[in-house]
Amino acid sequence: KFILNAPIGSGKSTALMKHIHENKTNSYIIVVPTINIANSFFDLTDCEEDSIKLCVKDGAFKDIKQAIDDNVRVIITTYHTASKCLGSIIEFMHGSSETLKSASDRSGKLLDKYRLFIDEAHLLLQHPPLIEMTREFSYVGLKTATPRKLKHLSVFNNYINITPSIKTHYQR
């Protein structure tokens, strides 16, 4: 679990897309703030058509569940959709089998299979369900240009902070 701290325009999203392209055996859920950003990520992702799913419209719960059932490698969604849908899917996985052990096994496999990446992670403060959801996944990456907004949340205390050396500075 890590927090990537780099300035706006430094290539955080490009680096994530490159990582996804180079690591074809891993599966990802990418959560972004807006539909426009979700569309941009979808356009930037160099994946086979059947290995990527954009889940941002009405019926996204069904779309995300179907994408997971179909083993779609890259699922892209928004904060709003993820706040409402991913928690329900995790609960569904916990409660859908006959025994507690097998429910735990099923949800564990789901949460170990997918790597959760959250863009503009400082906005998590406005979406508490997503903060709690980060506890459920084994692999979590947070991208932000303002990590100081996250430092007071205990859930992120054990995250590795990555701050690449970048010489680009913007005039404001």
PDB file of N, CA and C in Angstrom, residues 17-94:
ATOM      1  N   MET A  17      -0.843   4.155 -16.155  1.00  0.00           N
ATOM      2  CA  MET A  17      -1.253   3.475 -17.386  1.00  0.00           C
ATOM      3  C   MET A  17      -0.118   2.611 -17.943  1.00  0.00           C
ATOM      4  N   LYS A  18       1.100   3.107 -17.856  1.00  0.00           N
ATOM      5  CA  LYS A  18       2.258   2.325 -18.304  1.00  0.00           C
ATOM      6  C   LYS A  18       2.408   1.073 -17.438  1.00  0.00           C
ATOM      7  N   HIS A  19       2.248   1.220 -16.136  1.00  0.00           N
ATOM      8  CA  HIS A  19       2.332   0.080 -15.221  1.00  0.00           C
ATOM      9  C   HIS A  19       1.277  -0.975 -15.576  1.00  0.00           C
ATOM     10  N   ILE A  20       0.051  -0.539 -15.817  1.00  0.00           N
ATOM     11  CA  ILE A  20      -1.027  -1.474 -16.172  1.00  0.00           C
ATOM     12  C   ILE A  20      -0.702  -2.183 -17.476  1.00  0.00           C
ATOM     13  N   HIS A  21      -0.205  -1.438 -18.442  1.00  0.00           N
ATOM     14  CA  HIS A  21       0.135  -2.028 -19.740  1.00  0.00           C
ATOM     15  C   HIS A  21       1.256  -3.068 -19.612  1.00  0.00           C
ATOM     16  N   GLU A  22       2.223  -2.803 -18.750  1.00  0.00           N
ATOM     17  CA  GLU A  22       3.378  -3.698 -18.598  1.00  0.00           C
ATOM     18  C   GLU A  22       3.109  -4.892 -17.677  1.00  0.00           C
ATOM     19  N   ASN A  23       2.061  -4.841 -16.868  1.00  0.00           N
ATOM     20  CA  ASN A  23       1.761  -5.896 -15.901  1.00  0.00           C
ATOM     21  C   ASN A  23       0.430  -6.553 -16.246  1.00  0.00           C
ATOM     22  N   LYS A  24       0.423  -7.286 -17.332  1.00  0.00           N
ATOM     23  CA  LYS A  24      -0.802  -7.854 -17.881  1.00  0.00           C
ATOM     24  C   LYS A  24      -1.405  -8.982 -17.042  1.00  0.00           C
ATOM     25  N   THR A  25      -0.666  -9.508 -16.074  1.00  0.00           N
ATOM     26  CA  THR A  25      -1.222 -10.576 -15.241  1.00  0.00           C
ATOM     27  C   THR A  25      -1.978 -10.019 -14.034  1.00  0.00           C
ATOM     28  N   ASN A  26      -1.870  -8.721 -13.768  1.00  0.00           N
ATOM     29  CA  ASN A  26      -2.570  -8.112 -12.637  1.00  0.00           C
ATOM     30  C   ASN A  26      -3.895  -7.515 -13.092  1.00  0.00           C
ATOM     31  N   SER A  27      -4.824  -7.399 -12.133  1.00  0.00           N
ATOM     32  CA  SER A  27      -6.124  -6.785 -12.395  1.00  0.00           C
ATOM     33  C   SER A  27      -6.256  -5.535 -11.530  1.00  0.00           C
ATOM     34  N   TYR A  28      -6.990  -4.543 -12.026  1.00  0.00           N
ATOM     35  CA  TYR A  28      -7.031  -3.233 -11.387  1.00  0.00           C
ATOM     36  C   TYR A  28      -8.446  -2.681 -11.329  1.00  0.00           C
ATOM     37  N   ILE A  29      -8.734  -1.993 -10.238  1.00  0.00           N
ATOM     38  CA  ILE A  29      -9.905  -1.129 -10.147  1.00  0.00           C
ATOM     39  C   ILE A  29      -9.353   0.274  -9.958  1.00  0.00           C
ATOM     40  N   ILE A  30      -9.678   1.151 -10.898  1.00  0.00           N
ATOM     41  CA  ILE A  30      -9.196   2.528 -10.862  1.00  0.00           C
ATOM     42  C   ILE A  30     -10.382   3.421 -10.524  1.00  0.00           C
ATOM     43  N   VAL A  31     -10.236   4.204  -9.463  1.00  0.00           N
ATOM     44  CA  VAL A  31     -11.304   5.093  -9.010  1.00  0.00           C
ATOM     45  C   VAL A  31     -10.826   6.529  -9.201  1.00  0.00           C
ATOM     46  N   VAL A  32     -11.619   7.310  -9.930  1.00  0.00           N
ATOM     47  CA  VAL A  32     -11.265   8.697 -10.243  1.00  0.00           C
ATOM     48  C   VAL A  32     -12.425   9.613  -9.839  1.00  0.00           C
ATOM     49  N   PRO A  33     -12.163  10.917  -9.688  1.00  0.00           N
ATOM     50  CA  PRO A  33     -13.195  11.826  -9.187  1.00  0.00           C
ATOM     51  C   PRO A  33     -14.393  12.041 -10.118  1.00  0.00           C
ATOM     52  N   THR A  34     -14.178  12.106 -11.431  1.00  0.00           N
ATOM     53  CA  THR A  34     -15.264  12.504 -12.334  1.00  0.00           C
ATOM     54  C   THR A  34     -15.383  11.568 -13.530  1.00  0.00           C
ATOM     55  N   ILE A  35     -16.526  11.656 -14.181  1.00  0.00           N
ATOM     56  CA  ILE A  35     -16.758  10.865 -15.401  1.00  0.00           C
ATOM     57  C   ILE A  35     -15.781  11.276 -16.491  1.00  0.00           C
ATOM     58  N   ASN A  36     -15.490  12.578 -16.612  1.00  0.00           N
ATOM     59  CA  ASN A  36     -14.540  13.043 -17.632  1.00  0.00           C
ATOM     60  C   ASN A  36     -13.162  12.415 -17.431  1.00  0.00           C
ATOM     61  N   ILE A  37     -12.700  12.368 -16.176  1.00  0.00           N
ATOM     62  CA  ILE A  37     -11.394  11.760 -15.892  1.00  0.00           C
ATOM     63  C   ILE A  37     -11.464  10.255 -16.159  1.00  0.00           C
ATOM     64  N   ALA A  38     -12.591   9.625 -15.814  1.00  0.00           N
ATOM     65  CA  ALA A  38     -12.760   8.189 -16.088  1.00  0.00           C
ATOM     66  C   ALA A  38     -12.669   7.920 -17.592  1.00  0.00           C
ATOM     67  N   ASN A  39     -13.316   8.767 -18.379  1.00  0.00           N
ATOM     68  CA  ASN A  39     -13.243   8.620 -19.837  1.00  0.00           C
ATOM     69  C   ASN A  39     -11.813   8.799 -20.336  1.00  0.00           C
ATOM     70  N   SER A  40     -11.080   9.759 -19.766  1.00  0.00           N
ATOM     71  CA  SER A  40      -9.686   9.980 -20.164  1.00  0.00           C
ATOM     72  C   SER A  40      -8.820   8.766 -19.838  1.00  0.00           C
ATOM     73  N   PHE A  41      -8.996   8.209 -18.626  1.00  0.00           N
ATOM     74  CA  PHE A  41      -8.251   7.002 -18.260  1.00  0.00           C
ATOM     75  C   PHE A  41      -8.586   5.864 -19.220  1.00  0.00           C
ATOM     76  N   PHE A  42      -9.867   5.715 -19.525  1.00  0.00           N
ATOM     77  CA  PHE A  42     -10.305   4.665 -20.445  1.00  0.00           C
ATOM     78  C   PHE A  42      -9.615   4.833 -21.799  1.00  0.00           C
ATOM     79  N   ASP A  43      -9.566   6.059 -22.292  1.00  0.00           N
ATOM     80  CA  ASP A  43      -8.930   6.329 -23.585  1.00  0.00           C
ATOM     81  C   ASP A  43      -7.423   6.097 -23.540  1.00  0.00           C
ATOM     82  N   LEU A  44      -6.787   6.379 -22.398  1.00  0.00           N
ATOM     83  CA  LEU A  44      -5.338   6.218 -22.266  1.00  0.00           C
ATOM     84  C   LEU A  44      -4.895   4.769 -22.068  1.00  0.00           C
ATOM     85  N   THR A  45      -5.803   3.943 -21.574  1.00  0.00           N
ATOM     86  CA  THR A  45      -5.446   2.571 -21.246  1.00  0.00           C
ATOM     87  C   THR A  45      -5.334   1.745 -22.511  1.00  0.00           C
ATOM     88  N   ASP A  46      -4.160   1.187 -22.710  1.00  0.00           N
ATOM     89  CA  ASP A  46      -3.872   0.396 -23.895  1.00  0.00           C
ATOM     90  C   ASP A  46      -4.169  -1.074 -23.594  1.00  0.00           C
ATOM     91  N   CYS A  47      -5.465  -1.414 -23.629  1.00  0.00           N
ATOM     92  CA  CYS A  47      -5.888  -2.781 -23.302  1.00  0.00           C
ATOM     93  C   CYS A  47      -6.783  -3.320 -24.409  1.00  0.00           C
ATOM     94  N   GLU A  48      -6.876  -4.637 -24.458  1.00  0.00           N
ATOM     95  CA  GLU A  48      -7.844  -5.282 -25.347  1.00  0.00           C
ATOM     96  C   GLU A  48      -9.237  -4.827 -24.921  1.00  0.00           C
ATOM     97  N   GLU A  49     -10.161  -4.705 -25.859  1.00  0.00           N
ATOM     98  CA  GLU A  49     -11.491  -4.189 -25.566  1.00  0.00           C
ATOM     99  C   GLU A  49     -12.222  -4.998 -24.493  1.00  0.00           C
ATOM    100  N   ASP A  50     -12.059  -6.312 -24.500  1.00  0.00           N
ATOM    101  CA  ASP A  50     -12.768  -7.149 -23.522  1.00  0.00           C
ATOM    102  C   ASP A  50     -12.068  -7.217 -22.167  1.00  0.00           C
ATOM    103  N   SER A  51     -10.924  -6.550 -22.015  1.00  0.00           N
ATOM    104  CA  SER A  51     -10.212  -6.589 -20.733  1.00  0.00           C
ATOM    105  C   SER A  51     -10.312  -5.277 -19.957  1.00  0.00           C
ATOM    106  N   ILE A  52     -11.159  -4.353 -20.427  1.00  0.00           N
ATOM    107  CA  ILE A  52     -11.338  -3.079 -19.738  1.00  0.00           C
ATOM    108  C   ILE A  52     -12.822  -2.737 -19.732  1.00  0.00           C
ATOM    109  N   LYS A  53     -13.290  -2.201 -18.607  1.00  0.00           N
ATOM    110  CA  LYS A  53     -14.708  -1.829 -18.492  1.00  0.00           C
ATOM    111  C   LYS A  53     -14.813  -0.484 -17.796  1.00  0.00           C
ATOM    112  N   LEU A  54     -15.535   0.430 -18.409  1.00  0.00           N
ATOM    113  CA  LEU A  54     -15.816   1.743 -17.846  1.00  0.00           C
ATOM    114  C   LEU A  54     -17.182   1.658 -17.172  1.00  0.00           C
ATOM    115  N   CYS A  55     -17.238   1.831 -15.861  1.00  0.00           N
ATOM    116  CA  CYS A  55     -18.474   1.665 -15.083  1.00  0.00           C
ATOM    117  C   CYS A  55     -18.830   2.987 -14.402  1.00  0.00           C
ATOM    118  N   VAL A  56     -19.578   3.831 -15.106  1.00  0.00           N
ATOM    119  CA  VAL A  56     -19.885   5.155 -14.570  1.00  0.00           C
ATOM    120  C   VAL A  56     -21.354   5.542 -14.723  1.00  0.00           C
ATOM    121  N   LYS A  57     -22.130   4.781 -15.435  1.00  0.00           N
ATOM    122  CA  LYS A  57     -23.514   5.167 -15.737  1.00  0.00           C
ATOM    123  C   LYS A  57     -24.484   4.504 -14.767  1.00  0.00           C
ATOM    124  N   ASP A  58     -25.767   4.829 -14.919  1.00  0.00           N
ATOM    125  CA  ASP A  58     -26.795   4.137 -14.148  1.00  0.00           C
ATOM    126  C   ASP A  58     -26.645   2.648 -14.385  1.00  0.00           C
ATOM    127  N   GLY A  59     -26.843   1.871 -13.348  1.00  0.00           N
ATOM    128  CA  GLY A  59     -26.660   0.426 -13.466  1.00  0.00           C
ATOM    129  C   GLY A  59     -25.224  -0.005 -13.259  1.00  0.00           C
ATOM    130  N   ALA A  60     -24.402   0.898 -12.687  1.00  0.00           N
ATOM    131  CA  ALA A  60     -22.974   0.597 -12.522  1.00  0.00           C
ATOM    132  C   ALA A  60     -22.738  -0.579 -11.579  1.00  0.00           C
ATOM    133  N   PHE A  61     -23.612  -0.786 -10.575  1.00  0.00           N
ATOM    134  CA  PHE A  61     -23.450  -1.933  -9.684  1.00  0.00           C
ATOM    135  C   PHE A  61     -23.441  -3.218 -10.516  1.00  0.00           C
ATOM    136  N   LYS A  62     -24.427  -3.328 -11.388  1.00  0.00           N
ATOM    137  CA  LYS A  62     -24.521  -4.505 -12.258  1.00  0.00           C
ATOM    138  C   LYS A  62     -23.300  -4.591 -13.172  1.00  0.00           C
ATOM    139  N   ASP A  63     -22.870  -3.452 -13.719  1.00  0.00           N
ATOM    140  CA  ASP A  63     -21.711  -3.437 -14.614  1.00  0.00           C
ATOM    141  C   ASP A  63     -20.435  -3.869 -13.893  1.00  0.00           C
ATOM    142  N   ILE A  64     -20.229  -3.355 -12.669  1.00  0.00           N
ATOM    143  CA  ILE A  64     -19.020  -3.721 -11.921  1.00  0.00           C
ATOM    144  C   ILE A  64     -19.062  -5.191 -11.539  1.00  0.00           C
ATOM    145  N   LYS A  65     -20.213  -5.652 -11.048  1.00  0.00           N
ATOM    146  CA  LYS A  65     -20.345  -7.065 -10.674  1.00  0.00           C
ATOM    147  C   LYS A  65     -20.103  -7.956 -11.891  1.00  0.00           C
ATOM    148  N   GLN A  66     -20.670  -7.587 -13.031  1.00  0.00           N
ATOM    149  CA  GLN A  66     -20.471  -8.375 -14.254  1.00  0.00           C
ATOM    150  C   GLN A  66     -19.013  -8.355 -14.687  1.00  0.00           C
ATOM    151  N   ALA A  67     -18.369  -7.211 -14.574  1.00  0.00           N
ATOM    152  CA  ALA A  67     -16.950  -7.103 -14.937  1.00  0.00           C
ATOM    153  C   ALA A  67     -16.102  -8.011 -14.047  1.00  0.00           C
ATOM    154  N   ILE A  68     -16.408  -8.046 -12.762  1.00  0.00           N
ATOM    155  CA  ILE A  68     -15.679  -8.929 -11.840  1.00  0.00           C
ATOM    156  C   ILE A  68     -15.950 -10.384 -12.196  1.00  0.00           C
ATOM    157  N   ASP A  69     -17.226 -10.724 -12.424  1.00  0.00           N
ATOM    158  CA  ASP A  69     -17.586 -12.102 -12.797  1.00  0.00           C
ATOM    159  C   ASP A  69     -16.914 -12.530 -14.103  1.00  0.00           C
ATOM    160  N   ASP A  70     -16.748 -11.567 -15.027  1.00  0.00           N
ATOM    161  CA  ASP A  70     -16.132 -11.865 -16.329  1.00  0.00           C
ATOM    162  C   ASP A  70     -14.609 -11.758 -16.288  1.00  0.00           C
ATOM    163  N   ASN A  71     -14.040 -11.519 -15.105  1.00  0.00           N
ATOM    164  CA  ASN A  71     -12.588 -11.381 -14.953  1.00  0.00           C
ATOM    165  C   ASN A  71     -12.003 -10.271 -15.819  1.00  0.00           C
ATOM    166  N   VAL A  72     -12.734  -9.170 -15.935  1.00  0.00           N
ATOM    167  CA  VAL A  72     -12.221  -8.010 -16.660  1.00  0.00           C
ATOM    168  C   VAL A  72     -11.003  -7.502 -15.895  1.00  0.00           C
ATOM    169  N   ARG A  73      -9.930  -7.258 -16.606  1.00  0.00           N
ATOM    170  CA  ARG A  73      -8.647  -6.921 -15.982  1.00  0.00           C
ATOM    171  C   ARG A  73      -8.580  -5.497 -15.453  1.00  0.00           C
ATOM    172  N   VAL A  74      -9.234  -4.537 -16.102  1.00  0.00           N
ATOM    173  CA  VAL A  74      -9.193  -3.137 -15.680  1.00  0.00           C
ATOM    174  C   VAL A  74     -10.621  -2.607 -15.608  1.00  0.00           C
ATOM    175  N   ILE A  75     -11.014  -2.211 -14.404  1.00  0.00           N
ATOM    176  CA  ILE A  75     -12.321  -1.603 -14.178  1.00  0.00           C
ATOM    177  C   ILE A  75     -12.066  -0.154 -13.779  1.00  0.00           C
ATOM    178  N   ILE A  76     -12.697   0.773 -14.505  1.00  0.00           N
ATOM    179  CA  ILE A  76     -12.542   2.199 -14.216  1.00  0.00           C
ATOM    180  C   ILE A  76     -13.896   2.739 -13.784  1.00  0.00           C
ATOM    181  N   THR A  77     -13.915   3.438 -12.649  1.00  0.00           N
ATOM    182  CA  THR A  77     -15.159   3.991 -12.135  1.00  0.00           C
ATOM    183  C   THR A  77     -14.880   5.311 -11.417  1.00  0.00           C
ATOM    184  N   THR A  78     -15.934   5.945 -10.956  1.00  0.00           N
ATOM    185  CA  THR A  78     -15.807   7.234 -10.278  1.00  0.00           C
ATOM    186  C   THR A  78     -15.945   7.069  -8.769  1.00  0.00           C
ATOM    187  N   TYR A  79     -15.542   8.104  -8.034  1.00  0.00           N
ATOM    188  CA  TYR A  79     -15.699   8.108  -6.576  1.00  0.00           C
ATOM    189  C   TYR A  79     -17.152   7.832  -6.204  1.00  0.00           C
ATOM    190  N   HIS A  80     -18.072   8.541  -6.850  1.00  0.00           N
ATOM    191  CA  HIS A  80     -19.490   8.403  -6.527  1.00  0.00           C
ATOM    192  C   HIS A  80     -19.958   6.964  -6.738  1.00  0.00           C
ATOM    193  N   THR A  81     -19.636   6.410  -7.885  1.00  0.00           N
ATOM    194  CA  THR A  81     -20.059   5.045  -8.196  1.00  0.00           C
ATOM    195  C   THR A  81     -19.398   4.042  -7.267  1.00  0.00           C
ATOM    196  N   ALA A  82     -18.105   4.176  -7.048  1.00  0.00           N
ATOM    197  CA  ALA A  82     -17.388   3.241  -6.176  1.00  0.00           C
ATOM    198  C   ALA A  82     -17.908   3.309  -4.750  1.00  0.00           C
ATOM    199  N   SER A  83     -18.215   4.513  -4.271  1.00  0.00           N
ATOM    200  CA  SER A  83     -18.736   4.668  -2.905  1.00  0.00           C
ATOM    201  C   SER A  83     -20.021   3.878  -2.726  1.00  0.00           C
ATOM    202  N   LYS A  84     -20.826   3.846  -3.762  1.00  0.00           N
ATOM    203  CA  LYS A  84     -22.100   3.146  -3.677  1.00  0.00           C
ATOM    204  C   LYS A  84     -21.993   1.666  -4.035  1.00  0.00           C
ATOM    205  N   CYS A  85     -21.163   1.326  -5.014  1.00  0.00           N
ATOM    206  CA  CYS A  85     -21.169  -0.028  -5.565  1.00  0.00           C
ATOM    207  C   CYS A  85     -20.141  -0.985  -4.970  1.00  0.00           C
ATOM    208  N   LEU A  86     -18.910  -0.559  -4.803  1.00  0.00           N
ATOM    209  CA  LEU A  86     -17.873  -1.497  -4.369  1.00  0.00           C
ATOM    210  C   LEU A  86     -18.159  -2.061  -2.984  1.00  0.00           C
ATOM    211  N   GLY A  87     -18.653  -1.223  -2.084  1.00  0.00           N
ATOM    212  CA  GLY A  87     -19.009  -1.710  -0.754  1.00  0.00           C
ATOM    213  C   GLY A  87     -20.081  -2.776  -0.826  1.00  0.00           C
ATOM    214  N   SER A  88     -21.083  -2.563  -1.671  1.00  0.00           N
ATOM    215  CA  SER A  88     -22.154  -3.548  -1.835  1.00  0.00           C
ATOM    216  C   SER A  88     -21.629  -4.840  -2.445  1.00  0.00           C
ATOM    217  N   ILE A  89     -20.699  -4.720  -3.370  1.00  0.00           N
ATOM    218  CA  ILE A  89     -20.125  -5.921  -3.984  1.00  0.00           C
ATOM    219  C   ILE A  89     -19.306  -6.694  -2.961  1.00  0.00           C
ATOM    220  N   ILE A  90     -18.542  -5.981  -2.139  1.00  0.00           N
ATOM    221  CA  ILE A  90     -17.774  -6.649  -1.084  1.00  0.00           C
ATOM    222  C   ILE A  90     -18.728  -7.356  -0.123  1.00  0.00           C
ATOM    223  N   GLU A  91     -19.808  -6.673   0.279  1.00  0.00           N
ATOM    224  CA  GLU A  91     -20.800  -7.297   1.161  1.00  0.00           C
ATOM    225  C   GLU A  91     -21.446  -8.503   0.489  1.00  0.00           C
ATOM    226  N   PHE A  92     -21.752  -8.373  -0.795  1.00  0.00           N
ATOM    227  CA  PHE A  92     -22.333  -9.489  -1.544  1.00  0.00           C
ATOM    228  C   PHE A  92     -21.385 -10.690  -1.525  1.00  0.00           C
ATOM    229  N   MET A  93     -20.100 -10.424  -1.730  1.00  0.00           N
ATOM    230  CA  MET A  93     -19.123 -11.509  -1.728  1.00  0.00           C
ATOM    231  C   MET A  93     -19.016 -12.137  -0.337  1.00  0.00           C
ATOM    232  N   HIS A  94     -19.102 -11.325   0.707  1.00  0.00           N
ATOM    233  CA  HIS A  94     -19.041 -11.854   2.073  1.00  0.00           C
ATOM    234  C   HIS A  94     -20.281 -12.689   2.395  1.00  0.00           C
TER     235      HIS A  94
END
